[in-house]
Amino acid sequence: MRILLVVCSVVSITTTLSAQQLAEVGNYGENISTVAIDGAKGVLNEGTSLRVIDMTVPTAPSFKGSVSLGSVPTGVFVVGNYAYVAGYTGPFSVISIADSNAPTLAGSVDWEAWKNAVWVRRGGDYAYLGTCGTVEVVDVRTKTAPVRVGSLGQLESCVESITGDGGYLYVVTDGAATRVRIYSLASPASPLLLGTIPGNAVPSRRANSVAVFGDVLYVGQEDGTQAYDITDRAAPRLMGRVETEDRYYETAMDVDRGLLYVADWERADVWQLASPDAPSPFIRIDGGPEHQVRQVAAYSGIALAARTYALSLANPTAGTNTDVRALTPGTGWAGTLAASGTTLYLGTGPGLATLSLANPTQPALLNHQYTRWSGDLKVVGNSLYSLSPWGYLEAYDITTASNPTWIAEYPVSGGLDTLRLSVTATLVAATAGNQMILYTRSSGGTLTERSRTTLPTGANAVALAGSTAYAALTNGTVRVYSVSNPSSPSLITTRTVFGSTGAGIFNVDAEVAGNRLHLLYGRTGYAVIDISTPASPSVLGTFAAFELEGSDIAVEGNTAYLATFGWNGRRGIRALNISNPSSIQEIATVRATGLPRSVLVTSGFLYSAEDKGALRVRNLAPAPAGHGSGFMFH
């Protein structure tokens, strides 16, 4: 399974669900990915709920009442007694926080666009929502009936951050051509583009955060923070770099009381702005366990950072960084799944969580380890293998299932945009970029690398069946290799599954169940292949009625469960009746809480790792005719 997201088109979902089909019956873990403050009142999200923060004592926030949002937010903004919430892929909501102990939903606008950021004018009249492709303008003067009134046109990429001041809006995107756009808000319902900062004016890596202080604009990016003179908004001028070293992935920033707070995945830096064009370092504070930071809110000399796994408070005067709100241990965002009996292994942002499924609908934490992120997890025998985007395949001993013990790591290279594993008792296969890597496995679980095969495309998946490996490629084909000699795999045949892949495939999964190979080609479709004769694989049927990105497959008897998502906001779990592969029928679709990354059937339920939606537990779809006792492949 891979972590990189890709652009997708909208798909119309028409399946009608019964009350039980894929209904959520449990979950594990929530995350804190947003925080905002106005005066002594603020908010943060706790998974799909929004909680009010009392900041009367800034160094000791008091947590008050909460309200359900129905989806995980990616941005919040507070003006007075209202919080404005950009749903991850759910609605844009206006929440009344006048009563800190009992916040309520005032109004909302529902649409599927993936909303990354939100900023609201100080008067609380218009909100600006950054999506993948544009900025939406919402009239929020009537809190109970917010209305979309326009957009800023088609942008070439996703909006990463938005801020503003009295009369201007500043929009940061991750595009190469234009990184920053500056708009006049003289007519707030119809912002007018004044100036831009082109991509080539922002050295090196992408920009992802922005803050304004007077006539200076600070742009946070992966190779440092830039300062721009915006006295003339139509012609921003680069003044210099606030810092010269690389930031650690995405940054978030805010300005308060003449201090610039810049947080990334591993630290928080504070800069004095006595001379805004030449900030001076004030203090660097360790950010705690490495993890994604989504939003920073500064107030009265402190800064709160939403770090997904917790809310941290940076106190520059004391030189401390403390987690002041932490939710269910071992989560953050959830990405990968594997199971052994009644033990579930969950790859999360902060590491590896081990959960008991003694009560299948109420997973309970047994163990949590801070490890490298997992791009794919697989279990065989007493071994757990994790393929990490950081370039390593790691092996764990799970003889004691509740306590995985790290035993070895193996370097992986070749491009880490796609990470897939497949395991048998004696072989482990991994794809990383355009390479298929084969290992032999000892009885103790250690691996010996035997070969690396270069594949024609750069994002692939692999599935093992006996002495055969099936490599699914992003050109819509599957390559069949004999791996009877793992040191020298030989190509047997190539089979075209989807001849035309439209806008292209960026994600692939491949799973073997009995004598069938199940393939999921993102934005193209799902296929069932007869592999009874490996040299002559035969396409039994395809289901190409969706354009969403596909991230994972789980097969239970005659039902295939697909995890699908897209940058247009559509995301869901889909169940297909595959009892007759020549006529595959969709029998259920449910909108996911977050972005479904991985699905797994075990203990009689469907488990889905849904990114910021954490781990969700769902009922299985009704078994189609001819459904046997079934078994799970992941």
XYZ file of C-alpha atoms in Angstrom:
634
model
C 0.000 0.000 0.000
C 1.323 3.456 -0.693
C 1.024 6.812 0.941
C 1.149 9.206 -2.016
C -2.241 10.572 -3.057
C -3.235 11.254 -6.609
C -5.712 13.401 -8.534
C -8.945 11.681 -9.428
C -12.254 12.403 -11.126
C -15.658 12.391 -9.517
C -17.626 9.158 -9.670
C -21.342 8.895 -9.262
C -22.279 6.422 -6.548
C -25.816 5.163 -6.868
C -25.884 1.998 -4.780
C -28.571 2.034 -2.101
C -27.415 0.602 1.232
C -29.482 -1.438 3.629
C -29.110 -0.630 7.306
C -26.472 -3.312 7.791
C -24.336 -3.165 4.667
C -20.885 -1.917 5.633
C -22.405 -0.059 8.596
C -19.810 1.199 11.078
C -20.026 -0.725 14.340
C -16.813 0.348 16.043
C -13.567 2.267 15.751
C -10.196 2.757 17.345
C -8.250 5.971 17.635
C -8.829 9.590 16.777
C -6.447 12.387 15.870
C -5.859 16.076 16.410
C -5.156 17.713 13.073
C -6.563 21.245 13.483
C -6.385 24.051 16.044
C -7.361 27.731 16.006
C -7.618 30.521 18.608
C -9.296 33.925 18.740
C -8.845 35.821 21.980
C -9.157 33.517 24.967
C -11.260 30.976 23.106
C -10.173 28.334 20.637
C -11.060 24.970 19.144
C -9.372 21.737 18.122
C -10.676 18.606 16.497
C -10.672 15.216 18.169
C -11.195 12.944 15.216
C -14.644 13.771 13.908
C -15.580 16.035 16.837
C -14.758 19.684 17.534
C -13.841 20.654 21.099
C -13.704 24.142 22.595
C -10.538 25.340 24.359
C -10.558 27.955 27.134
C -7.293 29.922 26.853
C -7.830 32.142 29.907
C -4.579 30.704 31.250
C -2.555 30.357 28.008
C -0.002 27.943 29.456
C -2.733 25.680 30.822
C -5.553 25.332 28.278
C -8.861 24.056 29.639
C -10.843 21.722 27.404
C -14.592 22.244 27.323
C -17.550 20.834 25.397
C -17.550 19.193 21.979
C -19.847 18.685 19.005
C -19.848 15.973 16.347
C -18.831 17.035 12.820
C -19.410 13.776 10.964
C -16.054 13.954 9.194
C -12.435 14.746 9.996
C -11.549 18.426 9.425
C -8.381 19.686 7.772
C -8.653 23.308 8.822
C -10.453 25.453 11.382
C -10.658 29.198 11.971
C -12.231 31.096 14.846
C -13.794 34.549 14.741
C -15.573 35.618 17.901
C -18.186 33.086 18.957
C -18.025 31.020 15.786
C -15.666 28.350 14.506
C -15.469 27.697 10.771
C -14.544 24.135 9.867
C -13.259 22.771 6.561
C -14.256 19.118 6.458
C -11.615 16.696 5.175
C -14.039 15.462 2.585
C -17.249 16.372 4.358
C -19.130 19.644 4.741
C -17.972 23.140 5.507
C -19.512 23.861 8.887
C -20.194 26.918 11.042
C -20.143 26.030 14.745
C -21.459 28.279 17.496
C -19.040 28.263 20.451
C -20.828 30.985 22.411
C -21.430 28.373 25.115
C -18.028 26.773 25.588
C -19.564 23.792 27.302
C -22.160 23.112 24.623
C -21.017 24.081 21.090
C -23.662 23.561 18.412
C -23.856 23.346 14.637
C -25.198 26.635 13.281
C -25.122 25.825 9.573
C -23.229 23.980 6.879
C -22.636 23.580 3.165
C -22.085 20.031 1.937
C -19.900 19.264 -1.057
C -17.352 16.614 -1.883
C -14.316 18.746 -2.682
C -11.249 17.923 -0.621
C -10.780 21.047 1.513
C -7.262 21.678 2.791
C -7.458 25.062 4.515
C -9.837 27.819 5.613
C -9.507 31.503 6.464
C -12.281 33.900 7.492
C -12.324 37.696 7.430
C -12.213 39.322 10.850
C -15.738 40.605 10.455
C -16.954 37.037 10.045
C -18.659 37.791 6.737
C -16.801 35.662 4.154
C -14.858 32.408 4.376
C -12.266 31.185 1.882
C -11.726 27.448 1.502
C -8.706 25.990 -0.242
C -9.368 22.811 -2.203
C -7.467 20.787 -4.753
C -7.915 23.057 -7.745
C -9.413 26.304 -6.468
C -10.417 28.534 -3.563
C -14.133 28.583 -2.784
C -15.790 31.745 -1.439
C -18.587 31.247 1.101
C -20.890 33.978 2.383
C -21.198 33.320 6.134
C -23.028 36.471 7.168
C -26.043 34.324 7.959
C -24.468 31.689 10.206
C -27.375 29.297 9.894
C -27.322 29.382 6.102
C -23.805 29.730 4.642
C -23.820 30.024 0.849
C -21.153 29.378 -1.763
C -20.925 32.514 -3.865
C -17.954 31.874 -6.135
C -14.421 30.620 -6.583
C -11.033 31.967 -7.608
C -10.900 29.969 -10.842
C -9.028 26.830 -11.692
C -5.610 26.581 -10.037
C -3.033 24.159 -11.358
C -2.596 22.369 -8.039
C -3.832 21.907 -4.475
C -4.094 24.758 -1.993
C -1.804 24.124 0.965
C -2.428 27.176 3.125
C -4.469 30.390 3.240
C -4.212 33.519 5.340
C -5.209 37.142 5.043
C -5.125 40.595 6.558
C -7.465 43.581 6.405
C -7.794 43.763 2.651
C -5.863 40.905 1.105
C -5.912 37.131 0.743
C -2.729 35.038 0.436
C -2.971 31.552 -1.096
C -0.160 28.982 -1.161
C -0.357 26.034 -3.563
C 1.948 23.101 -4.183
C 2.219 23.804 -7.902
C 5.494 24.317 -9.704
C 4.370 27.245 -11.867
C 2.864 29.537 -9.227
C 3.421 29.036 -5.519
C 1.741 32.085 -3.963
C -1.184 34.200 -5.148
C -2.203 37.534 -3.629
C -5.789 38.747 -4.008
C -7.503 42.031 -3.211
C -10.567 41.691 -1.014
C -11.970 45.095 -1.884
C -14.910 43.061 -3.153
C -14.800 40.119 -0.710
C -17.235 37.964 -2.677
C -15.120 38.328 -5.826
C -11.414 38.505 -4.900
C -9.199 40.079 -7.552
C -5.780 38.610 -8.319
C -3.083 41.248 -7.800
C 0.263 39.474 -7.762
C 1.975 36.112 -7.687
C 5.169 34.471 -6.581
C 6.157 32.043 -9.340
C 7.502 28.620 -8.572
C 10.987 29.433 -9.821
C 11.160 32.334 -7.362
C 10.796 29.922 -4.467
C 14.039 27.946 -4.479
C 13.837 24.169 -4.335
C 10.986 22.325 -2.701
C 7.295 23.043 -2.441
C 5.695 25.703 -0.270
C 3.120 24.644 2.303
C 2.426 27.417 4.838
C 2.078 31.182 4.979
C 1.874 34.011 7.541
C 1.718 37.785 7.200
C 3.121 40.473 9.515
C 2.571 44.028 8.339
C 4.088 44.346 4.885
C 6.124 41.129 5.108
C 4.873 37.740 3.909
C 6.508 34.591 5.254
C 6.302 31.458 3.103
C 7.177 28.139 4.728
C 8.580 25.410 2.529
C 10.650 22.278 2.774
C 13.991 24.023 2.331
C 13.391 26.877 4.745
C 11.239 29.952 5.188
C 11.237 32.883 2.756
C 10.458 36.527 3.559
C 8.821 38.748 0.915
C 8.280 42.495 0.868
C 4.603 42.944 -0.050
C 4.407 46.719 0.281
C 3.308 46.496 -3.336
C 0.957 43.502 -3.317
C 1.068 43.367 -7.094
C 4.834 42.875 -7.096
C 6.049 40.872 -4.072
C 9.833 41.040 -3.679
C 12.010 38.331 -2.136
C 14.002 39.864 0.724
C 15.796 36.753 1.880
C 15.601 33.517 3.752
C 14.601 33.444 7.376
C 16.504 30.178 7.701
C 18.787 28.211 5.453
C 18.432 24.606 6.563
C 15.851 22.147 5.354
C 12.564 21.880 7.156
C 11.294 18.425 7.967
C 8.425 17.886 5.559
C 5.387 20.145 5.836
C 5.399 23.236 8.001
C 2.690 25.257 9.733
C 3.118 28.801 11.019
C 1.474 31.678 12.841
C 2.401 35.146 14.090
C 1.614 36.615 17.514
C 3.069 39.459 19.592
C 5.971 40.013 17.253
C 6.981 36.353 17.186
C 6.905 34.006 14.173
C 6.230 30.377 15.071
C 7.274 27.755 12.499
C 6.592 24.092 13.280
C 7.477 21.048 11.245
C 7.347 17.324 11.880
C 10.162 17.308 14.433
C 10.574 20.768 15.955
C 9.214 24.258 16.540
C 11.265 27.389 15.818
C 10.415 30.830 17.145
C 11.699 34.019 15.519
C 11.608 37.591 16.816
C 10.173 40.105 14.338
C 11.573 43.336 15.761
C 12.874 43.784 12.223
C 10.293 41.897 10.132
C 12.571 41.774 7.097
C 15.365 40.243 9.180
C 13.867 37.963 11.873
C 16.256 36.884 14.612
C 16.231 33.393 16.136
C 14.577 33.307 19.544
C 14.479 29.625 20.424
C 14.259 26.145 18.924
C 12.049 23.650 20.745
C 11.959 19.931 20.133
C 8.602 18.978 18.642
C 8.301 15.604 20.371
C 7.831 12.357 18.420
C 8.203 12.910 14.684
C 4.774 13.417 13.239
C 2.804 15.487 10.813
C 1.943 19.012 11.925
C -1.190 20.407 10.291
C -1.981 23.698 11.990
C -0.380 26.110 14.481
C -2.224 28.713 16.557
C -0.247 31.320 18.502
C -1.728 33.290 21.409
C -0.368 35.339 24.292
C 3.208 34.099 24.055
C 2.542 30.395 23.432
C 1.774 28.291 20.372
C -0.468 25.259 20.061
C 0.438 22.775 17.327
C -1.933 20.099 16.030
C 0.484 17.217 15.504
C -2.105 14.575 14.619
C -1.179 12.248 17.485
C -1.501 15.052 20.076
C -1.898 18.778 20.697
C 1.417 20.240 21.812
C 2.032 23.551 23.569
C 5.280 25.386 22.835
C 6.299 27.897 25.478
C 9.241 29.920 24.126
C 9.890 31.699 27.415
C 10.218 28.438 29.313
C 11.818 26.646 26.359
C 9.414 23.742 26.647
C 7.148 21.744 24.369
C 4.449 19.711 26.103
C 1.643 17.494 24.863
C -1.431 19.001 26.504
C -4.040 16.848 24.790
C -3.454 13.297 23.597
C -6.136 10.904 22.423
C -6.199 7.129 22.064
C -2.559 5.992 22.032
C -0.977 4.586 18.938
C -2.835 6.453 16.238
C -2.540 9.788 14.482
C -3.315 8.763 10.953
C -3.863 5.107 10.098
C -2.455 3.591 6.916
C -1.819 -0.159 6.895
C -3.313 -3.333 8.369
C -2.373 -6.959 8.997
C -3.768 -9.606 11.333
C -2.745 -12.782 13.104
C -5.609 -14.555 14.809
C -7.324 -12.062 17.103
C -4.395 -9.637 16.993
C -4.485 -6.684 14.609
C -1.421 -4.714 13.541
C -2.056 -1.105 12.558
C 0.583 1.000 10.810
C 0.111 4.598 11.960
C 1.865 7.931 11.716
C 3.657 7.556 15.063
C 4.526 3.898 14.566
C 3.079 0.407 14.970
C 0.027 -0.244 17.132
C -0.868 -3.769 18.219
C -4.559 -4.250 19.000
C -6.601 -7.052 20.525
C -9.736 -8.145 18.663
C -11.043 -10.242 21.532
C -14.046 -7.966 21.159
C -13.971 -7.403 17.384
C -15.971 -4.168 17.450
C -13.910 -2.632 20.245
C -10.227 -3.002 19.363
C -8.065 -2.566 22.467
C -4.464 -1.383 22.485
C -1.944 -4.006 23.540
C 1.285 -2.367 22.503
C 2.547 0.713 20.701
C 6.025 1.242 19.290
C 7.504 4.312 17.641
C 8.747 2.896 14.349
C 9.241 3.961 10.777
C 5.999 4.530 8.923
C 4.601 1.518 7.176
C 3.720 1.572 3.505
C 2.519 -2.036 3.640
C 2.231 -4.713 6.331
C 2.114 -8.483 5.906
C 2.013 -11.425 8.316
C 3.247 -14.967 7.674
C 3.738 -17.503 10.440
C 5.369 -15.792 13.401
C 6.715 -12.914 11.334
C 5.441 -9.431 10.601
C 7.003 -7.454 7.736
C 6.700 -3.704 7.250
C 7.804 -1.905 4.089
C 8.584 1.717 4.932
C 8.720 4.838 2.739
C 11.978 5.610 4.505
C 13.694 2.946 2.420
C 13.646 -0.141 4.624
C 11.882 -3.478 4.855
C 11.664 -4.366 8.541
C 11.087 -7.772 10.097
C 9.415 -8.396 13.467
C 9.004 -11.585 15.474
C 5.383 -12.000 16.630
C 5.716 -15.298 18.465
C 4.222 -13.261 21.274
C 1.529 -11.678 19.138
C 0.869 -8.809 21.530
C 4.494 -7.663 21.521
C 6.192 -7.505 18.092
C 9.954 -7.700 18.476
C 12.129 -6.032 15.855
C 14.708 -8.464 14.482
C 16.191 -6.977 11.288
C 15.967 -4.360 8.566
C 16.826 -4.496 4.860
C 17.585 -1.437 2.687
C 15.175 -0.820 -0.171
C 15.722 1.656 -2.978
C 14.500 2.305 -6.483
C 11.830 4.899 -5.786
C 9.449 4.730 -2.878
C 6.265 6.156 -4.357
C 4.644 2.722 -4.344
C 5.188 0.146 -1.629
C 3.721 -3.346 -1.808
C 4.544 -6.614 -0.094
C 3.590 -10.220 -0.709
C 4.679 -13.137 1.468
C 4.733 -16.926 1.512
C 6.327 -19.340 3.962
C 9.642 -19.176 2.082
C 9.535 -16.003 -0.059
C 8.953 -12.297 0.419
C 8.443 -9.994 -2.557
C 8.461 -6.207 -2.417
C 7.899 -3.495 -4.998
C 9.476 -0.099 -4.504
C 9.257 2.260 -7.445
C 10.208 0.326 -10.574
C 11.867 -2.575 -8.770
C 10.623 -5.994 -7.715
C 12.831 -7.317 -4.921
C 12.823 -10.976 -3.917
C 13.970 -12.378 -0.570
C 14.146 -15.886 0.794
C 12.782 -16.277 4.294
C 14.323 -18.343 7.081
C 12.278 -20.230 9.668
C 13.117 -17.472 12.153
C 11.797 -14.757 9.858
C 15.077 -13.192 8.753
C 15.455 -12.452 5.042
C 18.173 -12.814 2.436
C 17.917 -10.629 -0.646
C 18.175 -12.710 -3.812
C 17.397 -10.426 -6.743
C 16.113 -7.086 -8.004
C 14.153 -6.941 -11.234
C 13.578 -3.652 -13.025
C 9.961 -3.225 -14.107
C 8.829 -1.074 -17.065
C 6.778 1.364 -14.963
C 7.414 3.177 -11.715
C 4.466 2.284 -9.491
C 3.611 -1.372 -9.195
C 2.309 -4.168 -6.979
C 3.309 -7.797 -6.624
C 1.537 -10.981 -5.516
C 3.140 -14.370 -4.908
C 1.523 -17.750 -5.590
C 3.809 -20.734 -5.132
C 6.803 -20.291 -7.388
C 5.157 -17.552 -9.460
C 5.157 -13.788 -8.959
C 2.560 -11.531 -10.564
C 3.658 -7.921 -11.015
C 0.828 -5.495 -11.757
C 2.061 -2.434 -13.637
C 0.635 1.042 -14.006
C 0.359 0.617 -17.767
C -2.616 -1.707 -17.230
C -0.704 -4.961 -17.652
C 0.395 -7.805 -15.409
C 3.776 -9.538 -15.789
C 4.147 -13.165 -14.770
C 7.533 -14.335 -13.468
C 8.824 -17.734 -12.480
C 10.574 -17.342 -9.122
C 11.482 -20.996 -8.632
C 15.026 -19.606 -8.630
C 14.588 -16.342 -6.650
C 18.100 -15.276 -7.592
C 17.137 -15.210 -11.256
C 13.406 -14.651 -11.844
C 12.385 -15.265 -15.441
C 9.574 -13.554 -17.316
C 6.953 -16.070 -18.447
C 4.385 -13.820 -20.082
C 2.753 -10.395 -20.047
C -1.010 -9.952 -20.059
C -2.887 -6.746 -20.864
C -5.747 -6.226 -18.403
C -6.887 -2.705 -19.264
C -5.788 -1.576 -22.698
C -6.641 2.093 -22.199
C -5.933 3.664 -18.813
C -7.327 7.125 -19.483
C -5.522 9.708 -17.386
C -3.093 7.075 -16.166
C -2.780 4.747 -13.193
C -0.955 5.919 -10.101
C -1.818 3.174 -7.656
C -2.057 -0.595 -7.997
C -2.827 -3.508 -5.703
C -2.575 -7.232 -6.397
C -3.835 -10.093 -4.219
C -4.042 -13.848 -4.824
C -6.971 -15.938 -3.576
C -6.825 -19.589 -4.588
C -6.340 -19.780 -8.349
C -7.461 -16.209 -8.928
C -5.510 -12.992 -9.041
C -7.362 -9.848 -7.992
C -6.071 -6.563 -9.396
C -7.020 -2.990 -8.553
C -5.840 -0.293 -10.958
C -6.415 3.180 -9.593
C -8.727 5.360 -11.715
C -9.279 2.437 -14.074
C -10.893 -0.589 -12.489
C -10.816 -3.941 -10.774
C -10.136 -7.276 -12.486
C -10.279 -10.982 -11.689
C -7.683 -13.160 -13.436
C -7.658 -16.959 -13.681
C -4.102 -18.082 -12.856
C -4.728 -21.848 -12.889
C -2.117 -21.963 -15.647
C 0.453 -19.271 -14.784
C 1.793 -19.171 -18.334
C -1.678 -18.344 -19.674
C -3.464 -15.993 -17.291
C -7.017 -15.317 -18.410
C -9.087 -12.230 -17.588
C -12.358 -13.574 -16.184
C -13.982 -10.198 -15.727
C -13.495 -6.545 -14.939
C -15.353 -3.825 -13.091
C -14.471 -0.474 -14.600
C -17.418 1.618 -13.426
C -15.374 3.967 -11.262
C -12.667 6.557 -11.746
C -11.454 6.833 -8.184
C -8.001 5.903 -7.014
C -7.937 2.386 -5.607
C -5.652 1.711 -2.686
C -6.336 -1.807 -1.419
C -8.288 -5.053 -1.898
C -9.631 -7.577 0.591
C -11.357 -10.736 -0.660
C -13.785 -12.779 1.413
C -15.315 -15.695 -0.456
C -17.326 -14.251 -3.350
C -17.070 -10.639 -2.194
C -14.264 -8.209 -2.959
C -13.896 -5.090 -0.821
C -12.140 -2.120 -2.391
C -10.726 0.949 -0.672
C -11.086 3.924 -3.029
C -10.438 7.635 -2.745
C -9.670 10.731 -4.767
C -8.516 14.320 -4.409
C -11.951 15.458 -5.505
C -13.194 14.397 -2.087
C -14.879 11.123 -3.044
C -13.830 8.239 -0.881
C -15.432 5.029 0.193
C -15.450 1.293 0.753
C -17.032 -0.655 -2.091
C -18.249 -4.253 -2.021
C -18.432 -6.269 -5.245
C -20.187 -9.566 -5.892
C -17.587 -11.617 -7.778
C -19.399 -14.975 -7.728
C -19.731 -14.583 -11.497
C -16.563 -12.739 -12.583
C -17.918 -12.189 -16.083
C -20.652 -10.024 -14.558
C -19.272 -8.329 -11.469
C -21.944 -6.433 -9.538
C -21.539 -3.719 -6.940
C -23.619 -4.657 -3.895
C -22.678 -1.902 -1.435
C -20.794 1.365 -1.169
C -20.309 3.441 1.939
C -18.705 6.832 2.369
C -15.611 6.467 4.531
C -14.818 8.637 7.540
C -11.361 9.424 6.215
C -9.310 8.328 3.210
C -9.391 4.524 3.105
C -5.810 3.316 2.752
C -6.100 -0.345 3.650
C -8.912 -2.886 4.140
C -8.860 -6.273 5.824
C -11.474 -8.899 6.711
C -10.930 -10.781 9.952
C -12.911 -11.842 13.020
C -16.108 -11.518 10.995
C -15.800 -7.799 10.287
C -14.272 -5.432 7.775
C -11.507 -3.226 9.155
C -10.383 -0.137 7.286
C -7.426 2.130 8.017
C -8.737 5.541 6.998
C -5.855 7.988 7.366
C -7.024 10.759 9.708
C -10.228 8.769 10.128
C -8.166 6.222 12.095
C -9.359 2.590 12.281
C -13.018 1.893 11.511
C -14.863 -1.399 12.043
C -17.731 -2.223 9.653
C -20.249 -4.985 9.124
C -19.657 -7.164 6.092
C -21.906 -6.779 3.084
C -24.559 -9.517 2.717
C -23.014 -12.593 1.154
C -23.927 -13.000 -2.532
C -25.451 -16.231 -3.819
C -22.954 -19.047 -3.853
C -20.944 -17.592 -0.979
C -18.904 -20.253 0.707
C -17.199 -20.312 4.080
C -14.643 -17.894 2.707
C -11.212 -16.767 3.763
C -9.327 -13.481 3.779
C -6.459 -12.347 1.616
C -4.754 -9.002 2.087
